[in-house]
């Protein structure tokens, strides 16, 4: 996933079932960043130790930002965890720095069936014949909406089921945002009297996505124009200079001026803070947020598919996390056993039944859908998006991703804050990005 999340940093260590010193010969350190998933993975750890009494797993959790700084510090100091949840935006650099164990020999030795995952997930974690992780989940993007605000606007869930978008007038997607926006006098965004500078309720909230990937903010729109970040994973040419990308980014930047979404400056307080507060009716986010939005907010949250673009399709970034082994682990064989279990139905069925995330194995995903349904949540939109032919595109995987992100973050911040027009600055930014990869 990132997916980009803002999570309060915390560190929690959960004790595995009590074992005698003779039994617990090896203790593995495992770290993840999503606190919502930690209970499910504790179940996996318990089941793993039951089957392997000589190995215990201690699970630690850190918030997103602290997670990566702690990992990189651990690599240098020699204190990194044996196994950790990895992300497509980070693993190429870790691999380039020889911090990850190549799993290919283990997979071949154990004749592991890697065809059990959603197509493409396993391959995202491989390069030049080496394998740096095994899939644990997948994610796509959809619209989450405040069902109460929708009803107050006289709208039904069906009104969001077939939205359309284009970069000129935003299509019915923008009209829905306008209908759901209210100024302080009670005028909707469709009214000629609407005051975009005095907004009480926004139809949409976006974090704008001042990053190189724009996973939940603009990538799903630009893709419907035929645009792509890269032609393929690890390609050396980005396409941020494409006019189609500029059109998409500028449309998004202008939503704040129109009063249909908080401005970029307002959204710095949190990508979805106003949605959580009941002051924004819709937000686009990844499937990793299903449990959080539908169980923790004081209003009913519904899920709608993404809008169809000019190509007539809904398109979502297809991302998936994996578990990797640190090259400095002194317990590589035990770590492999744990990674193999995490990537199996033995663990992913437990995760699916927890209703916390969508596992990488389709049969386990079905268990997750059933778990969500039992809680009154229809999460099928995310799975349908993944299964639709031509409905997904890969997360941009490349070398020097952090440097690419620095350039694009600075450039997009200038666009979203209104300092620059997209068409005027993206060409130069793209040249600087591609110069990094020569």
Tab-separated table of C-alpha atoms in Angstrom:
chain	number	residue	atom	x	y	z
A	1	UNK	CA	0.000	0.000	0.000
A	2	UNK	CA	0.524	4.067	0.252
A	3	UNK	CA	0.235	4.416	0.123
A	4	UNK	CA	1.026	7.846	2.240
A	5	UNK	CA	-0.572	7.659	5.677
A	6	UNK	CA	-0.250	10.017	8.601
A	7	UNK	CA	-0.205	7.915	11.778
A	8	UNK	CA	0.717	8.973	15.299
A	9	UNK	CA	4.027	7.300	16.017
A	10	UNK	CA	3.850	4.646	18.698
A	11	UNK	CA	5.765	1.540	19.584
A	12	UNK	CA	3.971	-1.450	21.012
A	13	UNK	CA	5.453	-4.838	21.715
A	14	UNK	CA	3.071	-7.750	22.033
A	15	UNK	CA	4.233	-10.820	23.878
A	16	UNK	CA	3.936	-14.168	22.126
A	17	UNK	CA	2.458	-17.126	24.008
A	18	UNK	CA	4.598	-18.182	26.936
A	19	UNK	CA	7.157	-20.852	26.089
A	20	UNK	CA	9.916	-22.493	28.055
A	21	UNK	CA	13.486	-21.362	27.455
A	22	UNK	CA	14.213	-24.740	25.853
A	23	UNK	CA	11.383	-24.355	23.393
A	24	UNK	CA	11.953	-20.689	22.499
A	25	UNK	CA	15.428	-21.146	21.012
A	26	UNK	CA	14.957	-18.306	18.498
A	27	UNK	CA	13.153	-14.994	18.840
A	28	UNK	CA	12.385	-13.089	15.647
A	29	UNK	CA	11.803	-9.359	15.605
A	30	UNK	CA	9.015	-8.355	13.192
A	31	UNK	CA	7.873	-4.788	12.579
A	32	UNK	CA	4.917	-3.236	10.732
A	33	UNK	CA	3.422	0.265	10.552
A	34	UNK	CA	-0.349	-0.244	10.518
A	35	UNK	CA	-1.778	-0.553	14.033
A	36	UNK	CA	-5.112	-1.710	12.576
A	37	UNK	CA	-3.421	-4.843	11.239
A	38	UNK	CA	-1.319	-5.640	14.288
A	39	UNK	CA	-3.931	-7.810	16.090
A	40	UNK	CA	-4.393	-9.967	12.975
A	41	UNK	CA	-0.667	-10.509	12.618
A	42	UNK	CA	-0.419	-11.371	16.291
A	43	UNK	CA	-2.859	-14.186	15.529
A	44	UNK	CA	-0.505	-15.275	12.754
A	45	UNK	CA	2.454	-15.159	15.133
A	46	UNK	CA	0.598	-17.296	17.671
A	47	UNK	CA	-0.317	-19.871	15.016
A	48	UNK	CA	3.245	-19.878	13.676
A	49	UNK	CA	4.803	-20.490	17.089
A	50	UNK	CA	2.303	-23.255	17.786
A	51	UNK	CA	3.559	-25.021	14.642
A	52	UNK	CA	7.191	-24.031	15.345
A	53	UNK	CA	7.661	-24.140	19.160
A	54	UNK	CA	11.343	-23.279	18.851
A	55	UNK	CA	10.604	-19.878	17.251
A	56	UNK	CA	8.799	-16.929	18.827
A	57	UNK	CA	7.874	-13.719	17.030
A	58	UNK	CA	7.839	-10.344	18.742
A	59	UNK	CA	5.789	-7.766	16.817
A	60	UNK	CA	6.527	-4.048	16.995
A	61	UNK	CA	4.517	-1.240	15.404
A	62	UNK	CA	5.661	2.255	14.475
A	63	UNK	CA	3.824	5.038	12.668
A	64	UNK	CA	4.584	5.588	8.970
A	65	UNK	CA	7.205	8.344	9.189
A	66	UNK	CA	9.055	6.933	12.198
A	67	UNK	CA	8.879	3.471	10.671
A	68	UNK	CA	11.203	4.221	7.751
A	69	UNK	CA	13.648	6.383	9.677
A	70	UNK	CA	13.894	3.681	12.354
A	71	UNK	CA	14.515	0.991	9.743
A	72	UNK	CA	17.278	2.874	7.964
A	73	UNK	CA	18.907	3.724	11.286
A	74	UNK	CA	18.688	0.044	12.238
A	75	UNK	CA	20.382	-1.010	9.013
A	76	UNK	CA	23.349	1.219	9.838
A	77	UNK	CA	23.545	0.403	13.539
A	78	UNK	CA	22.929	-3.333	13.103
A	79	UNK	CA	19.712	-3.314	15.108
A	80	UNK	CA	17.129	-3.665	12.324
A	81	UNK	CA	14.376	-6.297	12.747
A	82	UNK	CA	14.788	-9.743	11.228
A	83	UNK	CA	11.627	-9.324	9.134
A	84	UNK	CA	9.668	-6.207	8.250
A	85	UNK	CA	6.721	-5.082	6.160
A	86	UNK	CA	8.128	-3.481	3.021
A	87	UNK	CA	6.795	-1.022	0.456
A	88	UNK	CA	7.336	-0.718	-3.297
A	89	UNK	CA	8.483	2.865	-2.868
A	90	UNK	CA	11.361	1.833	-0.617
A	91	UNK	CA	12.583	-1.633	-1.504
A	92	UNK	CA	14.601	-0.724	-4.649
A	93	UNK	CA	16.913	1.486	-2.591
A	94	UNK	CA	17.173	-1.103	0.170
A	95	UNK	CA	18.061	-3.731	-2.424
A	96	UNK	CA	20.606	-1.442	-4.071
A	97	UNK	CA	22.254	-1.006	-0.669
A	98	UNK	CA	22.356	-4.794	-0.142
A	99	UNK	CA	20.041	-4.657	2.874
A	100	UNK	CA	17.580	-7.333	1.727
A	101	UNK	CA	17.905	-11.103	1.525
A	102	UNK	CA	17.263	-12.570	-1.912
A	103	UNK	CA	14.402	-15.013	-1.382
A	104	UNK	CA	14.708	-16.696	-4.793
A	105	UNK	CA	16.986	-19.518	-3.567
A	106	UNK	CA	14.623	-20.280	-0.663
A	107	UNK	CA	11.613	-20.278	-2.990
A	108	UNK	CA	13.367	-22.668	-5.380
A	109	UNK	CA	14.623	-24.934	-2.595
A	110	UNK	CA	11.168	-25.292	-1.018
A	111	UNK	CA	9.416	-25.416	-4.397
A	112	UNK	CA	7.066	-22.716	-3.164
A	113	UNK	CA	3.984	-22.092	-5.296
A	114	UNK	CA	4.050	-18.363	-6.049
A	115	UNK	CA	1.147	-18.579	-8.460
A	116	UNK	CA	-1.388	-18.369	-5.640
A	117	UNK	CA	-1.406	-14.564	-5.501
A	118	UNK	CA	-3.262	-11.983	-7.545
A	119	UNK	CA	-1.522	-11.732	-10.930
A	120	UNK	CA	1.453	-9.389	-10.939
A	121	UNK	CA	1.885	-8.989	-7.184
A	122	UNK	CA	4.843	-11.318	-6.775
A	123	UNK	CA	6.644	-9.933	-9.835
A	124	UNK	CA	6.558	-6.392	-8.441
A	125	UNK	CA	8.997	-7.545	-5.778
A	126	UNK	CA	11.535	-9.068	-8.140
A	127	UNK	CA	14.417	-7.687	-10.176
A	128	UNK	CA	17.116	-9.317	-12.263
A	129	UNK	CA	16.158	-12.802	-11.103
A	130	UNK	CA	16.173	-11.874	-7.428
A	131	UNK	CA	13.111	-11.772	-5.163
A	132	UNK	CA	12.990	-9.296	-2.294
A	133	UNK	CA	9.610	-10.008	-0.760
A	134	UNK	CA	6.557	-12.241	-0.820
A	135	UNK	CA	3.089	-10.653	-1.211
A	136	UNK	CA	0.961	-10.151	1.880
A	137	UNK	CA	-1.867	-7.946	0.594
A	138	UNK	CA	-3.003	-5.706	-2.247
A	139	UNK	CA	-4.801	-2.421	-2.508
A	140	UNK	CA	-6.785	-0.346	-4.960
A	141	UNK	CA	-8.511	3.033	-4.591
A	142	UNK	CA	-12.182	4.036	-4.314
A	143	UNK	CA	-14.433	6.818	-3.020
A	144	UNK	CA	-15.453	6.829	0.638
A	145	UNK	CA	-18.471	9.004	1.403
A	146	UNK	CA	-20.406	10.290	4.394
A	147	UNK	CA	-23.804	8.625	3.953
A	148	UNK	CA	-25.498	11.160	6.236
A	149	UNK	CA	-24.301	14.156	4.215
A	150	UNK	CA	-25.239	12.375	1.019
A	151	UNK	CA	-28.807	11.896	2.265
A	152	UNK	CA	-29.073	15.512	3.460
A	153	UNK	CA	-28.181	16.645	-0.071
A	154	UNK	CA	-31.038	14.534	-1.434
A	155	UNK	CA	-28.629	12.094	-3.026
A	156	UNK	CA	-28.538	8.310	-3.005
A	157	UNK	CA	-25.592	5.904	-3.208
A	158	UNK	CA	-26.677	5.180	-6.784
A	159	UNK	CA	-25.831	8.803	-7.654
A	160	UNK	CA	-22.167	8.012	-7.023
A	161	UNK	CA	-22.135	4.643	-8.757
A	162	UNK	CA	-21.477	5.876	-12.288
A	163	UNK	CA	-19.638	9.166	-12.039
A	164	UNK	CA	-17.559	10.471	-14.922
A	165	UNK	CA	-14.548	12.761	-15.011
A	166	UNK	CA	-12.638	14.887	-17.485
A	167	UNK	CA	-10.016	17.604	-16.908
A	168	UNK	CA	-12.075	20.381	-18.540
A	169	UNK	CA	-15.165	20.584	-16.336
A	170	UNK	CA	-14.692	17.612	-14.013
A	171	UNK	CA	-17.742	15.786	-15.403
A	172	UNK	CA	-20.424	14.457	-13.065
A	173	UNK	CA	-17.683	13.837	-10.490
A	174	UNK	CA	-17.227	17.579	-10.054
A	175	UNK	CA	-20.985	18.164	-10.142
A	176	UNK	CA	-21.392	15.708	-7.250
A	177	UNK	CA	-18.721	17.604	-5.332
A	178	UNK	CA	-20.563	20.856	-6.016
A	179	UNK	CA	-23.921	19.480	-4.924
A	180	UNK	CA	-22.375	18.290	-1.674
A	181	UNK	CA	-20.599	21.599	-0.975
A	182	UNK	CA	-22.333	24.239	1.160
A	183	UNK	CA	-21.260	27.773	1.978
A	184	UNK	CA	-22.025	29.434	5.291
A	185	UNK	CA	-25.324	30.741	3.915
A	186	UNK	CA	-26.460	27.256	2.965
A	187	UNK	CA	-25.936	27.671	-0.787
A	188	UNK	CA	-24.699	24.563	-2.585
A	189	UNK	CA	-21.821	24.588	-5.002
A	190	UNK	CA	-24.330	24.365	-7.843
A	191	UNK	CA	-25.852	27.729	-6.923
A	192	UNK	CA	-24.793	30.994	-8.539
A	193	UNK	CA	-24.841	32.428	-5.001
A	194	UNK	CA	-22.274	29.932	-3.678
A	195	UNK	CA	-19.370	31.701	-1.958
A	196	UNK	CA	-16.180	29.616	-2.441
A	197	UNK	CA	-14.379	31.678	0.198
A	198	UNK	CA	-16.944	30.997	2.922
A	199	UNK	CA	-17.393	27.213	2.811
A	200	UNK	CA	-18.990	25.348	5.684
A	201	UNK	CA	-19.063	21.886	4.089
A	202	UNK	CA	-16.868	20.636	1.269
A	203	UNK	CA	-18.061	18.111	-1.266
A	204	UNK	CA	-14.634	16.499	-1.391
A	205	UNK	CA	-11.373	16.416	0.505
A	206	UNK	CA	-8.055	15.597	-1.063
A	207	UNK	CA	-4.533	15.623	0.264
A	208	UNK	CA	-3.576	16.753	-3.272
A	209	UNK	CA	-0.684	14.322	-3.445
A	210	UNK	CA	2.453	16.416	-3.567
A	211	UNK	CA	4.474	13.247	-4.074
A	212	UNK	CA	5.891	11.402	-7.040
A	213	UNK	CA	3.104	8.777	-7.099
A	214	UNK	CA	-0.225	10.515	-6.287
A	215	UNK	CA	-1.706	7.129	-5.454
A	216	UNK	CA	-5.001	8.271	-3.944
A	217	UNK	CA	-5.149	11.829	-5.267
A	218	UNK	CA	-4.435	12.196	-8.996
A	219	UNK	CA	-2.974	9.006	-10.484
A	220	UNK	CA	-6.392	7.355	-10.975
A	221	UNK	CA	-7.561	10.369	-12.961
A	222	UNK	CA	-4.479	10.919	-15.132
A	223	UNK	CA	-4.444	7.219	-16.033
A	224	UNK	CA	-7.855	7.539	-17.714
A	225	UNK	CA	-6.253	10.020	-20.125
A	226	UNK	CA	-3.704	7.390	-21.140
A	227	UNK	CA	-0.945	8.846	-18.955
A	228	UNK	CA	1.493	6.732	-16.949
A	229	UNK	CA	4.370	7.500	-14.596
A	230	UNK	CA	6.714	5.001	-16.254
A	231	UNK	CA	6.394	2.639	-19.204
A	232	UNK	CA	7.310	-0.296	-16.945
A	233	UNK	CA	8.850	-0.974	-13.517
A	234	UNK	CA	12.423	0.309	-13.293
A	235	UNK	CA	12.147	2.255	-16.543
A	236	UNK	CA	14.482	5.232	-16.613
A	237	UNK	CA	12.119	7.811	-18.061
A	238	UNK	CA	9.238	9.464	-16.176
A	239	UNK	CA	6.472	11.285	-18.032
A	240	UNK	CA	5.668	14.237	-15.787
A	241	UNK	CA	6.100	16.555	-18.790
A	242	UNK	CA	3.069	15.042	-20.557
A	243	UNK	CA	0.311	17.679	-21.069
A	244	UNK	CA	-2.260	15.130	-19.891
A	245	UNK	CA	-0.588	15.032	-16.503
A	246	UNK	CA	-0.496	18.829	-16.332
A	247	UNK	CA	-4.220	19.017	-17.124
A	248	UNK	CA	-5.041	16.540	-14.349
A	249	UNK	CA	-2.909	18.228	-11.711
A	250	UNK	CA	-4.226	21.684	-12.604
A	251	UNK	CA	-7.841	20.503	-12.373
A	252	UNK	CA	-7.130	19.162	-8.894
A	253	UNK	CA	-5.331	22.340	-7.819
A	254	UNK	CA	-8.305	24.445	-8.924
A	255	UNK	CA	-10.800	22.588	-6.711
A	256	UNK	CA	-9.685	24.637	-3.722
A	257	UNK	CA	-10.240	27.891	-5.608
A	258	UNK	CA	-13.731	26.737	-6.533
A	259	UNK	CA	-14.504	25.962	-2.898
A	260	UNK	CA	-15.348	22.334	-3.649
A	261	UNK	CA	-12.412	21.041	-1.604
A	262	UNK	CA	-10.226	22.533	1.122
A	263	UNK	CA	-7.222	24.408	-0.228
A	264	UNK	CA	-3.806	22.795	-0.175
A	265	UNK	CA	-2.892	24.916	2.827
A	266	UNK	CA	-6.014	23.779	4.706
A	267	UNK	CA	-5.339	20.134	3.899
A	268	UNK	CA	-1.902	20.231	5.487
A	269	UNK	CA	-3.664	19.566	8.795
A	270	UNK	CA	-4.474	16.091	7.450
A	271	UNK	CA	-5.418	14.548	4.127
A	272	UNK	CA	-8.805	13.467	5.487
A	273	UNK	CA	-9.194	15.527	8.669
A	274	UNK	CA	-12.323	17.368	7.500
A	275	UNK	CA	-13.860	14.155	6.219
A	276	UNK	CA	-13.349	12.620	9.650
A	277	UNK	CA	-14.859	15.720	11.242
A	278	UNK	CA	-17.998	15.487	9.081
A	279	UNK	CA	-17.168	18.640	7.127
A	280	UNK	CA	-16.275	16.960	3.828
A	281	UNK	CA	-18.631	14.540	2.109
A	282	UNK	CA	-16.218	12.449	0.038
A	283	UNK	CA	-12.604	11.371	0.029
A	284	UNK	CA	-10.635	9.011	-2.215
A	285	UNK	CA	-8.446	6.537	-0.391
A	286	UNK	CA	-7.074	3.023	-0.493
A	287	UNK	CA	-8.601	-0.245	0.634
A	288	UNK	CA	-6.304	-0.250	3.666
A	289	UNK	CA	-8.655	2.404	5.133
A	290	UNK	CA	-11.842	0.308	5.000
A	291	UNK	CA	-11.790	-0.814	8.618
A	292	UNK	CA	-10.678	2.558	9.938
A	293	UNK	CA	-13.340	4.619	8.167
A	294	UNK	CA	-16.239	2.213	8.635
A	295	UNK	CA	-15.665	1.400	12.304
A	296	UNK	CA	-14.148	4.477	13.922
A	297	UNK	CA	-16.089	7.468	12.571
A	298	UNK	CA	-19.317	8.810	14.163
A	299	UNK	CA	-21.295	8.554	10.920
A	300	UNK	CA	-22.043	5.856	8.384
A	301	UNK	CA	-19.450	5.568	5.637
A	302	UNK	CA	-20.257	4.154	2.216
A	303	UNK	CA	-17.933	3.118	-0.598
A	304	UNK	CA	-18.372	4.030	-4.265
A	305	UNK	CA	-16.271	3.209	-7.333
A	306	UNK	CA	-13.904	5.690	-8.909
A	307	UNK	CA	-15.233	7.883	-11.738
A	308	UNK	CA	-14.838	6.751	-15.311
A	309	UNK	CA	-12.501	8.914	-17.344
A	310	UNK	CA	-12.349	9.918	-21.016
A	311	UNK	CA	-11.195	6.398	-21.941
A	312	UNK	CA	-14.462	5.035	-20.549
A	313	UNK	CA	-12.697	3.152	-17.748
A	314	UNK	CA	-12.187	3.353	-14.024
A	315	UNK	CA	-8.478	3.007	-13.301
A	316	UNK	CA	-6.705	2.515	-9.992
A	317	UNK	CA	-3.121	2.108	-8.948
A	318	UNK	CA	-2.463	-1.526	-8.029
A	319	UNK	CA	-0.160	-1.772	-5.076
A	320	UNK	CA	0.811	-4.519	-2.683
A	321	UNK	CA	2.951	-4.853	0.387
A	322	UNK	CA	5.387	-7.680	1.068
A	323	UNK	CA	7.501	-8.999	3.900
A	324	UNK	CA	11.275	-8.835	3.543
A	325	UNK	CA	14.214	-10.252	5.494
A	326	UNK	CA	17.038	-7.985	6.614
A	327	UNK	CA	20.396	-9.163	5.318
A	328	UNK	CA	21.912	-8.643	8.766
A	329	UNK	CA	19.542	-11.036	10.510
A	330	UNK	CA	21.292	-13.734	12.506
A	331	UNK	CA	18.225	-15.942	12.130
A	332	UNK	CA	17.717	-16.117	8.388
A	333	UNK	CA	16.368	-19.669	8.253
A	334	UNK	CA	13.816	-18.955	10.972
A	335	UNK	CA	13.018	-15.623	9.317
A	336	UNK	CA	12.340	-17.431	6.039
A	337	UNK	CA	9.951	-19.804	7.782
A	338	UNK	CA	8.073	-16.795	9.153
A	339	UNK	CA	7.983	-14.967	5.806
A	340	UNK	CA	6.791	-18.126	4.085
A	341	UNK	CA	4.010	-18.469	6.645
A	342	UNK	CA	3.020	-14.805	6.312
A	343	UNK	CA	2.655	-15.362	2.568
A	344	UNK	CA	0.581	-18.535	2.969
A	345	UNK	CA	-3.112	-19.170	3.450
A	346	UNK	CA	-2.316	-20.204	7.004
A	347	UNK	CA	-1.719	-16.560	7.878
A	348	UNK	CA	-3.634	-14.754	5.139
A	349	UNK	CA	-6.866	-16.548	6.001
A	350	UNK	CA	-6.508	-15.256	9.560
A	351	UNK	CA	-5.865	-11.754	8.255
A	352	UNK	CA	-8.832	-12.038	5.900
A	353	UNK	CA	-11.190	-13.117	8.675
A	354	UNK	CA	-10.048	-10.145	10.770
A	355	UNK	CA	-11.483	-7.724	8.215
A	356	UNK	CA	-8.496	-5.401	8.396
A	357	UNK	CA	-7.002	-5.567	4.912
A	358	UNK	CA	-7.351	-7.401	1.577
A	359	UNK	CA	-4.881	-10.346	1.475
A	360	UNK	CA	-2.785	-11.165	-1.577
A	361	UNK	CA	-4.345	-14.614	-2.021
A	362	UNK	CA	-7.803	-14.452	-3.698
A	363	UNK	CA	-9.351	-17.137	-1.466
A	364	UNK	CA	-8.205	-15.195	1.602
A	365	UNK	CA	-9.560	-11.986	0.079
A	366	UNK	CA	-12.988	-13.625	-0.122
A	367	UNK	CA	-12.797	-14.210	3.627
A	368	UNK	CA	-12.048	-10.516	4.102
A	369	UNK	CA	-15.049	-9.512	1.991
A	370	UNK	CA	-17.241	-11.807	4.077
A	371	UNK	CA	-15.835	-10.313	7.289
A	372	UNK	CA	-16.578	-6.799	6.079
A	373	UNK	CA	-20.055	-7.819	4.933
A	374	UNK	CA	-20.794	-9.231	8.399
A	375	UNK	CA	-20.090	-5.742	9.711
A	376	UNK	CA	-22.440	-4.173	7.168
A	377	UNK	CA	-19.678	-3.014	4.818
A	378	UNK	CA	-19.607	-3.794	1.100
A	379	UNK	CA	-15.929	-3.668	0.124
A	380	UNK	CA	-16.375	-5.440	-3.210
A	381	UNK	CA	-15.615	-2.237	-5.139
A	382	UNK	CA	-11.909	-2.623	-4.395
A	383	UNK	CA	-11.755	-6.245	-5.506
A	384	UNK	CA	-13.847	-5.594	-8.606
A	385	UNK	CA	-11.426	-2.843	-9.573
A	386	UNK	CA	-8.488	-5.242	-9.251
A	387	UNK	CA	-10.232	-7.878	-11.353
A	388	UNK	CA	-11.374	-5.554	-14.160
A	389	UNK	CA	-9.234	-6.058	-17.297
A	390	UNK	CA	-7.237	-2.888	-17.885
A	391	UNK	CA	-8.594	-1.377	-14.682
A	392	UNK	CA	-5.301	-1.115	-12.833
A	393	UNK	CA	-1.763	0.152	-13.320
A	394	UNK	CA	1.336	-0.459	-11.252
A	395	UNK	CA	2.811	1.697	-8.535
A	396	UNK	CA	5.823	3.515	-10.081
A	397	UNK	CA	8.843	1.432	-9.100
A	398	UNK	CA	12.206	2.976	-9.889
A	399	UNK	CA	15.673	3.643	-8.628
A	400	UNK	CA	16.315	6.825	-6.639
A	401	UNK	CA	12.648	7.096	-5.700
A	402	UNK	CA	13.385	9.347	-2.726
A	403	UNK	CA	15.234	11.842	-4.923
A	404	UNK	CA	12.479	11.709	-7.526
A	405	UNK	CA	9.970	12.334	-4.771
A	406	UNK	CA	11.907	15.357	-3.501
A	407	UNK	CA	11.807	17.016	-6.908
A	408	UNK	CA	8.153	16.274	-7.568
A	409	UNK	CA	7.072	17.176	-4.042
A	410	UNK	CA	8.602	20.639	-4.312
A	411	UNK	CA	7.157	21.153	-7.776
A	412	UNK	CA	3.648	19.974	-6.944
A	413	UNK	CA	3.541	21.993	-3.731
A	414	UNK	CA	4.093	25.106	-5.834
A	415	UNK	CA	1.230	24.095	-8.143
A	416	UNK	CA	-1.237	23.132	-5.414
A	417	UNK	CA	-0.507	26.272	-3.390
A	418	UNK	CA	-1.284	28.430	-6.435
A	419	UNK	CA	2.230	29.769	-6.914
A	420	UNK	CA	2.720	28.135	-10.311
A	421	UNK	CA	0.697	26.740	-13.178
A	422	UNK	CA	1.256	23.068	-13.873
A	423	UNK	CA	2.037	23.583	-17.548
A	424	UNK	CA	4.787	26.076	-16.696
A	425	UNK	CA	6.860	23.985	-14.292
A	426	UNK	CA	6.323	20.274	-14.894
A	427	UNK	CA	8.597	20.126	-17.940
A	428	UNK	CA	11.585	21.377	-15.989
A	429	UNK	CA	10.822	19.089	-13.077
A	430	UNK	CA	10.618	16.103	-15.393
A	431	UNK	CA	14.004	16.917	-16.905
A	432	UNK	CA	15.574	17.026	-13.453
A	433	UNK	CA	13.928	13.730	-12.528
A	434	UNK	CA	15.103	11.907	-15.628
A	435	UNK	CA	18.616	13.319	-15.258
A	436	UNK	CA	18.826	11.388	-11.984
A	437	UNK	CA	18.231	8.102	-13.780
A	438	UNK	CA	20.696	8.476	-16.634
